[in-house]
Short mmCIF file of C-alpha atoms and ligand atoms in Angstrom, two decimals:
data_model
loop_
_atom_site.label_atom_id
_atom_site.label_comp_id
_atom_site.label_asym_id
_atom_site.label_seq_id
_atom_site.Cartn_x
_atom_site.Cartn_y
_atom_site.Cartn_z
CA UNK Q 16 109.16 87.00 75.77
CA UNK Q 17 107.15 85.89 78.79
CA UNK Q 18 105.36 88.42 80.97
CA UNK Q 19 105.87 88.35 84.73
CA UNK Q 20 102.24 88.84 85.58
CA UNK Q 21 98.98 88.73 83.67
CA UNK Q 22 95.67 89.87 85.13
CA UNK Q 23 92.61 88.60 83.28
CA UNK Q 24 88.80 88.80 83.34
CA UNK Q 25 88.61 91.89 85.59
CA UNK Q 26 86.44 94.97 85.10
CA UNK Q 27 89.11 97.43 84.07
CA UNK Q 28 89.15 101.10 85.08
CA UNK Q 29 92.37 102.45 83.63
CA UNK Q 30 91.71 106.20 84.15
CA UNK Q 31 93.81 106.49 81.00
CA UNK Q 32 93.68 109.79 79.12
CA UNK Q 33 92.94 108.01 75.86
CA UNK Q 34 90.34 105.43 76.90
CA UNK Q 35 87.71 106.72 79.29
CA UNK Q 36 85.16 104.48 80.94
CA UNK Q 37 85.27 100.88 82.01
CA UNK Q 38 86.28 97.78 80.07
CA UNK Q 39 83.82 95.12 81.32
CA UNK Q 40 86.26 92.21 80.91
CA UNK Q 41 89.85 93.26 80.51
CA UNK Q 42 93.46 92.22 80.90
CA UNK Q 43 96.70 93.85 82.08
CA UNK Q 44 100.11 92.53 81.07
CA UNK Q 45 103.07 93.33 83.33
CA UNK Q 46 106.78 92.82 82.73
CA UNK Q 47 109.78 94.11 84.74
CA UNK Q 48 107.45 96.14 86.95
CA UNK Q 49 105.98 98.00 83.97
CA UNK Q 50 102.54 97.77 82.35
CA UNK Q 51 103.08 96.36 78.87
CA UNK Q 52 99.55 96.33 77.48
CA UNK Q 53 95.91 96.60 78.56
CA UNK Q 54 92.69 95.92 76.72
CA UNK Q 55 89.53 93.86 76.57
CA UNK Q 56 89.87 90.08 76.82
CA UNK Q 57 89.03 89.65 73.14
CA UNK Q 58 92.19 91.59 72.27
CA UNK Q 59 94.54 89.53 74.46
CA UNK Q 60 97.27 88.19 72.16
CA UNK Q 61 96.92 84.38 71.81
CA UNK Q 62 100.68 83.95 72.05
CA UNK Q 63 100.76 85.76 75.39
CA UNK Q 64 102.27 83.77 78.26
CA UNK Q 65 103.08 84.76 81.79
CA UNK Q 66 104.88 83.43 84.87
CA UNK Q 67 101.78 84.12 86.94
CA UNK Q 68 98.18 84.73 85.93
CA UNK Q 69 95.62 86.24 88.28
CA UNK Q 70 91.94 85.72 87.51
CA UNK Q 71 90.23 88.98 88.49
CA UNK Q 72 86.67 87.85 87.71
CA UNK Q 73 84.26 89.72 90.00
CA UNK Q 74 86.89 92.39 90.73
CA UNK Q 75 87.46 95.91 89.48
CA UNK Q 76 91.07 96.48 88.45
CA UNK Q 77 92.11 100.11 88.94
CA UNK Q 78 95.19 102.25 89.62
CA UNK Q 79 96.52 102.04 93.18
CA UNK Q 80 95.55 105.02 95.32
CA UNK Q 81 98.00 107.81 96.14
CA UNK Q 82 98.00 109.19 99.69
CA UNK Q 83 99.64 112.61 99.33
CA UNK Q 84 100.13 113.37 103.02
CA UNK Q 85 100.69 111.16 106.01
CA UNK Q 86 102.77 110.97 109.16
CA UNK Q 87 102.90 107.19 109.06
CA UNK Q 88 104.48 106.58 112.47
CA UNK Q 89 101.64 108.43 114.18
CA UNK Q 90 99.63 105.22 114.07
CA UNK Q 91 101.00 104.86 117.63
CA UNK Q 92 98.95 107.90 118.66
CA UNK Q 93 95.70 106.82 117.01
CA UNK Q 94 92.91 107.68 119.43
CA UNK Q 95 95.31 109.05 122.05
CA UNK Q 96 93.89 112.59 122.18
CA UNK Q 97 90.63 113.12 120.35
CA UNK Q 98 88.17 116.02 120.21
CA UNK Q 99 90.66 118.87 120.65
CA UNK Q 100 91.44 121.99 118.59
CA UNK Q 101 94.64 121.87 116.47
CA UNK Q 102 96.94 124.00 118.62
CA UNK Q 103 95.85 122.36 121.93
CA UNK Q 104 96.07 118.89 120.35
CA UNK Q 105 99.50 119.64 118.90
CA UNK Q 106 101.13 121.60 121.73
CA UNK Q 107 99.68 119.87 124.79
CA UNK Q 108 99.39 116.29 123.56
CA UNK Q 109 101.12 115.40 120.31
CA UNK Q 110 104.41 117.33 120.66
CA UNK Q 111 104.95 116.07 124.27
CA UNK Q 112 104.02 112.50 123.25
CA UNK Q 113 106.45 112.74 120.33
CA UNK Q 114 109.20 114.09 122.59
CA UNK Q 115 108.77 111.15 124.98
CA UNK Q 116 107.88 108.19 122.81
CA UNK Q 117 109.26 108.66 119.30
CA UNK Q 118 112.33 106.48 118.82
CA UNK Q 119 113.93 104.91 115.78
CA UNK Q 120 112.29 101.59 116.71
CA UNK Q 121 108.88 103.24 117.18
CA UNK Q 122 109.09 104.94 113.76
CA UNK Q 123 110.06 101.68 112.08
CA UNK Q 124 107.24 99.56 113.53
CA UNK Q 125 104.51 102.19 113.49
CA UNK Q 126 105.32 103.11 109.88
CA UNK Q 127 105.12 99.42 109.02
CA UNK Q 128 101.70 99.27 110.67
CA UNK Q 129 100.63 102.29 108.60
CA UNK Q 130 101.93 100.55 105.48
CA UNK Q 131 99.81 97.50 106.31
CA UNK Q 132 96.72 99.64 106.79
CA UNK Q 133 97.35 101.54 103.55
CA UNK Q 134 98.13 98.46 101.46
CA UNK Q 135 95.06 96.67 102.81
CA UNK Q 136 92.89 99.64 101.81
CA UNK Q 137 94.33 100.04 98.32
CA UNK Q 138 97.00 102.72 98.70
CA UNK Q 139 100.13 101.98 96.70
CA UNK Q 140 101.98 105.33 97.02
CA UNK Q 141 102.32 107.49 100.12
CA UNK Q 142 104.00 110.80 100.89
CA UNK Q 143 105.27 110.43 104.44
CA UNK Q 144 106.53 113.28 106.61
CA UNK Q 145 108.18 112.57 109.95
CA UNK Q 146 111.33 112.26 112.04
CA UNK Q 147 113.79 109.34 112.08
CA UNK Q 148 112.66 109.24 108.46
CA UNK Q 149 115.42 106.78 107.52
CA UNK Q 150 113.63 104.23 109.75
CA UNK Q 151 110.32 105.10 108.07
CA UNK Q 152 111.91 104.80 104.62
CA UNK Q 153 113.30 101.37 105.58
CA UNK Q 154 109.87 100.19 106.78
CA UNK Q 155 108.16 101.52 103.64
CA UNK Q 156 110.78 99.93 101.41
CA UNK Q 157 110.34 96.55 103.10
CA UNK Q 158 106.55 96.85 102.89
CA UNK Q 159 106.72 97.03 99.10
CA UNK Q 160 105.06 100.45 98.91
CA UNK Q 161 106.11 103.36 96.73
CA UNK Q 162 106.83 106.44 98.84
CA UNK Q 163 108.02 109.99 99.00
CA UNK Q 164 109.75 110.14 102.37
CA UNK Q 165 110.02 113.65 103.79
CA UNK Q 166 112.40 114.15 106.70
CA UNK Q 167 111.07 116.61 109.27
CA UNK Q 168 112.58 119.99 110.10
CA UNK Q 169 111.40 122.00 113.09
CA UNK Q 170 112.98 124.79 115.17
CA UNK Q 171 113.02 122.96 118.48
CA UNK Q 172 114.55 119.71 119.68
CA UNK Q 173 112.91 116.92 117.70
CA UNK Q 174 113.07 113.12 117.72
CA UNK Q 175 116.49 112.17 116.36
CA UNK Q 176 117.60 115.82 116.08
CA UNK Q 177 118.37 116.94 119.65
CA UNK Q 178 119.89 120.25 118.53
CA UNK Q 179 117.85 122.20 115.93
CA UNK Q 180 121.17 123.55 114.61
CA UNK Q 181 121.67 120.07 113.12
CA UNK Q 182 118.31 119.78 111.35
CA UNK Q 183 119.46 120.78 107.85
CA UNK Q 184 122.57 118.56 107.90
CA UNK Q 185 120.51 115.60 109.22
CA UNK Q 186 118.07 115.93 106.34
CA UNK Q 187 120.91 116.38 103.85
CA UNK Q 188 122.43 113.11 105.03
CA UNK Q 189 119.05 111.39 104.74
CA UNK Q 190 118.59 112.62 101.15
CA UNK Q 191 122.09 111.47 100.19
CA UNK Q 192 121.41 108.01 101.65
CA UNK Q 193 118.04 107.47 99.96
CA UNK Q 194 118.46 109.41 96.71
CA UNK Q 195 119.34 106.37 94.62
CA UNK Q 196 116.41 104.16 95.65
CA UNK Q 197 113.90 103.70 92.85
CA UNK Q 198 110.73 103.19 94.89
CA UNK Q 199 111.48 105.59 97.76
CA UNK Q 200 112.12 109.26 96.91
CA UNK Q 201 113.52 111.43 99.70
CA UNK Q 202 112.13 114.91 100.35
CA UNK Q 203 112.33 117.83 102.77
CA UNK Q 204 109.45 118.33 105.18
CA UNK Q 205 109.45 121.70 106.94
CA UNK Q 206 106.75 121.34 109.57
CA UNK Q 207 105.08 124.76 109.22
CA UNK Q 208 105.62 128.54 109.20
CA UNK Q 209 104.76 128.65 112.92
CA UNK Q 210 107.30 126.00 114.00
CA UNK Q 211 110.12 127.01 111.62
CA UNK Q 212 111.62 130.50 111.56
CA UNK Q 213 112.36 132.38 108.31
CA UNK Q 214 116.03 131.32 108.23
CA UNK Q 215 115.14 127.64 108.64
CA UNK Q 216 112.43 127.83 105.99
CA UNK Q 217 114.90 129.36 103.52
CA UNK Q 218 117.81 127.04 104.34
CA UNK Q 219 115.56 124.00 103.98
CA UNK Q 220 114.41 125.27 100.58
CA UNK Q 221 118.01 125.84 99.51
CA UNK Q 222 118.75 122.24 100.49
CA UNK Q 223 115.73 120.92 98.56
CA UNK Q 224 116.76 122.95 95.49
CA UNK Q 225 120.36 121.82 95.61
CA UNK Q 226 119.31 118.16 95.89
CA UNK Q 227 116.46 118.42 93.37
CA UNK Q 228 113.84 117.10 95.81
CA UNK Q 229 110.38 118.31 96.79
CA UNK Q 230 109.70 120.58 99.76
CA UNK Q 231 106.62 119.76 101.80
CA UNK Q 232 105.09 122.14 104.34
CA UNK Q 233 101.87 122.43 106.35
CA UNK Q 234 100.40 125.78 105.30
CA UNK Q 235 97.39 127.91 106.30
CA UNK Q 236 95.86 125.02 108.21
CA UNK Q 237 94.01 126.83 111.00
CA UNK Q 238 92.77 130.27 111.87
CA UNK Q 239 95.16 130.45 114.84
CA UNK Q 240 98.08 129.93 112.43
CA UNK Q 241 96.89 132.88 110.36
CA UNK Q 242 96.63 135.05 113.50
CA UNK Q 243 100.09 134.03 114.74
CA UNK Q 244 101.89 134.64 111.46
CA UNK Q 245 100.09 137.96 110.90
CA UNK Q 246 101.05 139.08 114.39
CA UNK Q 247 104.69 138.06 113.90
CA UNK Q 248 105.31 139.11 110.31
CA UNK Q 249 102.33 141.25 109.27
CA UNK Q 250 101.61 138.82 106.43
CA UNK Q 251 99.42 135.80 105.76
CA UNK Q 252 101.30 132.47 105.94
CA UNK Q 253 101.18 132.20 102.13
CA UNK Q 254 102.51 135.77 101.71
CA UNK Q 255 105.16 135.06 104.33
CA UNK Q 256 106.47 131.97 102.47
CA UNK Q 257 106.23 133.81 99.16
CA UNK Q 258 108.30 136.71 100.55
CA UNK Q 259 110.92 134.18 101.68
CA UNK Q 260 111.07 132.73 98.17
CA UNK Q 261 110.16 129.16 99.10
CA UNK Q 262 107.03 128.78 96.97
CA UNK Q 263 107.71 127.23 93.57
CA UNK Q 264 106.75 124.22 91.45
CA UNK Q 265 108.73 121.88 93.74
CA UNK Q 266 106.87 123.00 96.86
CA UNK Q 267 103.94 120.92 98.11
CA UNK Q 268 101.63 122.89 100.40
CA UNK Q 269 99.53 120.73 102.71
CA UNK Q 270 96.08 121.87 103.92
CA UNK Q 271 95.70 125.41 102.46
CA UNK Q 272 92.45 125.89 104.36
CA UNK Q 273 92.61 129.61 105.16
CA UNK Q 274 93.29 131.47 101.92
CA UNK Q 275 92.15 134.86 100.64
CA UNK Q 276 92.17 136.00 97.01
CA UNK Q 277 95.76 137.26 97.26
CA UNK Q 278 96.90 133.94 98.68
CA UNK Q 279 95.14 132.06 95.89
CA UNK Q 280 96.84 134.26 93.28
CA UNK Q 281 100.25 133.61 94.85
CA UNK Q 282 99.69 129.83 94.96
CA UNK Q 283 98.61 129.83 91.32
CA UNK Q 284 101.44 132.05 90.04
CA UNK Q 285 104.12 130.15 91.94
CA UNK Q 286 102.86 126.80 90.53
CA UNK Q 287 102.91 125.08 93.91
CA UNK Q 288 101.13 121.78 94.34
CA UNK Q 289 98.53 121.40 97.07
CA UNK Q 290 97.38 118.51 99.25
CA UNK Q 291 93.99 118.55 100.91
CA UNK Q 292 93.20 116.46 104.01
CA UNK Q 293 89.46 116.88 104.60
CA UNK Q 294 88.99 114.32 107.40
CA UNK Q 295 91.83 115.82 109.45
CA UNK Q 296 90.52 119.34 108.84
CA UNK Q 297 87.05 118.21 109.93
CA UNK Q 298 88.23 116.35 113.04
CA UNK Q 299 90.44 119.21 114.28
CA UNK Q 300 87.72 121.67 113.21
CA UNK Q 301 90.36 123.56 111.23
CA UNK Q 302 88.00 124.62 108.45
CA UNK Q 303 87.17 123.80 104.84
CA UNK Q 304 89.78 124.32 102.14
CA UNK Q 305 88.58 126.39 99.14
CA UNK Q 306 89.11 123.50 96.72
CA UNK Q 307 86.79 124.81 94.00
CA UNK Q 308 88.61 128.16 93.94
CA UNK Q 309 91.95 126.38 93.69
CA UNK Q 310 90.71 124.02 90.97
CA UNK Q 311 89.37 126.99 88.98
CA UNK Q 312 92.93 128.32 89.03
CA UNK Q 313 94.23 124.95 87.75
CA UNK Q 314 96.23 124.33 90.91
CA UNK Q 315 97.17 120.64 91.11
CA UNK Q 316 95.52 119.11 94.18
CA UNK Q 317 96.10 115.67 95.68
CA UNK Q 318 94.27 113.97 98.52
CA UNK Q 319 95.84 112.94 101.82
CA UNK Q 320 94.73 111.38 105.07
CA UNK Q 321 97.23 113.27 107.28
CA UNK Q 322 98.57 111.32 110.24
CA UNK Q 323 96.06 108.96 111.68
CA UNK Q 324 96.10 110.70 115.09
CA UNK Q 325 93.98 113.40 113.46
CA UNK Q 326 91.80 111.28 111.17
CA UNK Q 327 91.88 108.43 112.67
CA UNK Q 328 92.36 106.02 109.77
CA UNK Q 329 94.35 105.80 106.56
CA UNK Q 330 91.58 104.59 104.25
CA UNK Q 331 91.61 106.76 101.11
CA UNK Q 332 88.23 105.40 99.96
CA UNK Q 333 86.76 106.87 103.14
CA UNK Q 334 88.72 110.08 102.54
CA UNK Q 335 87.27 110.41 99.01
CA UNK Q 336 83.73 110.10 100.37
CA UNK Q 337 84.46 112.75 103.05
CA UNK Q 338 86.02 115.07 100.50
CA UNK Q 339 83.09 114.97 98.08
CA UNK Q 340 80.39 115.31 100.76
CA UNK Q 341 82.13 117.98 102.86
CA UNK Q 342 82.40 120.35 99.91
CA UNK Q 343 78.83 119.70 98.75
CA UNK Q 344 77.29 120.47 102.13
CA UNK Q 345 79.53 123.45 102.79
CA UNK Q 346 78.40 125.04 99.51
CA UNK Q 347 74.84 123.66 99.66
CA UNK Q 348 75.44 122.41 96.12
CA UNK Q 349 75.42 118.70 95.30
CA UNK Q 350 77.22 119.35 92.00
CA UNK Q 351 80.35 120.57 93.79
CA UNK Q 352 83.29 118.13 93.88
CA UNK Q 353 81.81 115.39 91.69
CA UNK Q 354 82.99 111.82 92.28
CA UNK Q 355 85.17 111.71 89.16
CA UNK Q 356 87.09 114.78 90.32
CA UNK Q 357 87.70 113.28 93.76
CA UNK Q 358 88.72 109.91 92.30
CA UNK Q 359 91.25 111.80 90.17
CA UNK Q 360 92.68 113.49 93.28
CA UNK Q 361 93.25 110.05 94.83
CA UNK Q 362 94.92 108.64 91.69
CA UNK Q 363 96.45 110.53 88.73
CA UNK Q 364 96.12 114.04 90.19
CA UNK Q 365 97.54 112.79 93.47
CA UNK Q 366 100.45 111.36 91.48
CA UNK Q 367 100.88 114.80 89.83
CA UNK Q 368 100.78 116.47 93.27
CA UNK Q 369 103.78 114.31 94.19
CA UNK Q 370 105.54 114.83 90.84
CA UNK Q 371 105.11 111.13 90.03
CA UNK Q 372 102.44 111.32 87.31
CA UNK Q 373 104.76 110.11 84.57
CA UNK Q 374 105.13 106.87 86.54
CA UNK Q 375 101.87 106.11 88.37
CA UNK Q 376 98.20 107.08 88.77
CA UNK Q 377 96.81 105.46 85.62
CA UNK Q 378 96.86 101.98 84.10
CA UNK Q 379 98.65 102.68 80.82
CA UNK Q 380 101.38 100.94 78.84
CA UNK Q 381 104.75 102.24 79.98
CA UNK Q 382 103.63 103.21 83.48
CA UNK Q 383 104.75 101.43 86.66
CA UNK Q 384 102.50 98.51 87.50
CA UNK Q 385 100.84 99.90 90.65
CA UNK Q 386 97.29 98.57 90.67
CA UNK Q 387 94.64 97.12 92.91
CA UNK Q 388 91.84 94.60 92.60
CA UNK Q 389 88.63 95.60 94.37
CA UNK Q 390 86.21 92.77 95.14
CA UNK Q 391 82.81 93.76 93.77
CA UNK Q 392 81.05 90.58 94.82
CA UNK Q 393 79.60 92.41 97.83
CA UNK Q 394 76.05 93.50 98.74
CA UNK Q 395 77.04 97.17 99.20
CA UNK Q 396 78.71 97.18 95.76
CA UNK Q 397 75.74 95.65 93.93
CA UNK Q 398 74.57 96.63 91.35
CA UNK Q 399 77.37 98.33 89.47
CA UNK Q 400 76.43 101.23 87.17
CA UNK Q 401 79.55 103.40 87.10
CA UNK Q 402 82.78 104.32 88.86
CA UNK Q 403 81.15 106.85 91.22
CA UNK Q 404 80.53 103.83 93.47
CA UNK Q 405 84.27 103.94 94.29
CA UNK Q 406 83.76 107.28 96.04
CA UNK Q 407 80.37 106.78 97.67
CA UNK Q 408 80.10 103.09 98.63
CA UNK Q 409 83.45 101.33 98.35
CA UNK Q 410 85.58 100.81 101.46
CA UNK Q 411 89.25 100.06 101.81
CA UNK Q 412 88.31 96.63 103.17
CA UNK Q 413 86.90 95.76 99.73
CA UNK Q 414 90.42 95.70 98.28
CA UNK Q 415 91.52 92.15 97.66
CA UNK Q 416 94.85 92.20 95.87
CA UNK Q 417 97.55 94.86 95.58
CA UNK Q 418 100.40 95.03 93.06
CA UNK Q 419 103.15 97.64 93.37
CA UNK Q 420 106.05 97.99 90.93
CA UNK Q 421 104.83 94.75 89.36
CA UNK Q 422 105.20 92.88 92.67
CA UNK Q 423 102.36 91.20 94.50
CA UNK Q 424 102.24 92.93 97.86
CA UNK Q 425 98.85 91.60 98.99
CA UNK Q 426 97.05 88.63 97.49
CA UNK Q 427 93.50 87.66 98.47
CA UNK Q 428 93.67 90.01 101.48
CA UNK Q 429 96.92 88.58 102.78
CA UNK Q 430 100.02 90.79 102.94
CA UNK Q 431 102.92 88.81 101.56
CA UNK Q 432 105.81 91.25 101.87
CA UNK Q 433 106.05 91.27 105.68
CA UNK Q 434 104.66 89.79 108.87
CA UNK Q 435 101.48 91.70 109.79
CA UNK Q 436 100.86 89.84 113.07
CA UNK Q 437 104.37 90.63 114.28
CA UNK Q 438 103.97 94.29 113.26
CA UNK Q 439 100.71 94.66 115.23
CA UNK Q 440 102.25 92.89 118.24
CA UNK Q 441 105.25 95.26 118.23
CA UNK Q 442 103.01 98.35 118.04
CA UNK Q 443 100.78 97.05 120.87
CA UNK Q 444 103.92 96.56 122.95
CA UNK Q 445 105.02 100.16 122.24
CA UNK Q 446 101.52 101.48 123.01
CA UNK Q 447 101.64 99.97 126.51
CA UNK Q 448 104.46 102.42 127.36
CA UNK Q 449 102.57 105.52 126.15
CA UNK Q 450 101.12 107.88 128.75
CA UNK Q 451 99.88 111.35 128.03
CA UNK Q 452 98.12 114.34 129.56
ZN1 ZN G 194 100.21 116.71 108.50
#
């Protein structure tokens, strides 16, 4: 039987559990969106034939990156309000901007722009969290990306949900509509413990449980959140959610910056998954998440960019570099957060943080064919000694070709699934209507 796609002559970094290290000249066979076989060129079966063969000479072939937290449509607000603390940024700039300028059309085009930026920098899977999420899911589906699409829930009038009394039923409808799509998995996204009351947090969890989907929430992001929740409930945000019964193995906690020992114990015992967003935490001066303490407790941690209004880009290569260096300097220990650990968080661990590790995150026979070709014929990537260069010197712009679900989504730096020029033009048009402050 013919393969659909054959990649040959590339340096191969599979991140497979069985074969560690790099295959200097390798191949990947792909059929029906699935990886059939990988190995060194010498082991390529002579009888092997394929509809399309890509020569990856000079490129590193590796698993596509997994962005575990994003608010894709916020590309519209990139650079709109910089250099502000979280609560001021959110309450005086972002929430008002969202109330005035977020429409179904805006979410569609700005999510598509985010997809372009992510694809072009090597991200093949994203966990999105926003409103009008059906428009985001449509844009992500058309882009060719794999996504977990979390529909927002918040206790005040939100884009697309004028009356908060309707927020659970709106999300339920969204899950029912998108549940059967193979590449897009719907999810519940409760904004945070300070924007959702206890009843909403519980009802949203009941919905997620009944539908068998993940429950995403921003948690313990800033010191002011800790102060607010303690004042209101006499508990830390983690204790508060734990008391409400919403922390379990299907809950994905984003940020987890401000944690004490009790919080760490709760997160570990409840088997939640965690997403860290170091660039966003740095830019909003929220703090530094205790990653080492969480890793010591075997908590699964993925890496995310957060929305690009607080980052301000969606390049996971950049994020990996930030993550490794931030934790080293904060601990004054260069051995903290080694490159291999961070690379894992952006690939197979990130996939585990999204509950997708049986499908993506490694190049292995039987897994979905989500992989990228990184052009190593570049001065800043010469010479090549080992994969740590992916964390400390590689940039998203070095990605040349992207394959998702066995489909070519970008070839030789050109997106082939949708019209990038049109997408940028539409977002520029939307941006001309935005005023803030
Ligand atoms: Zn976020």
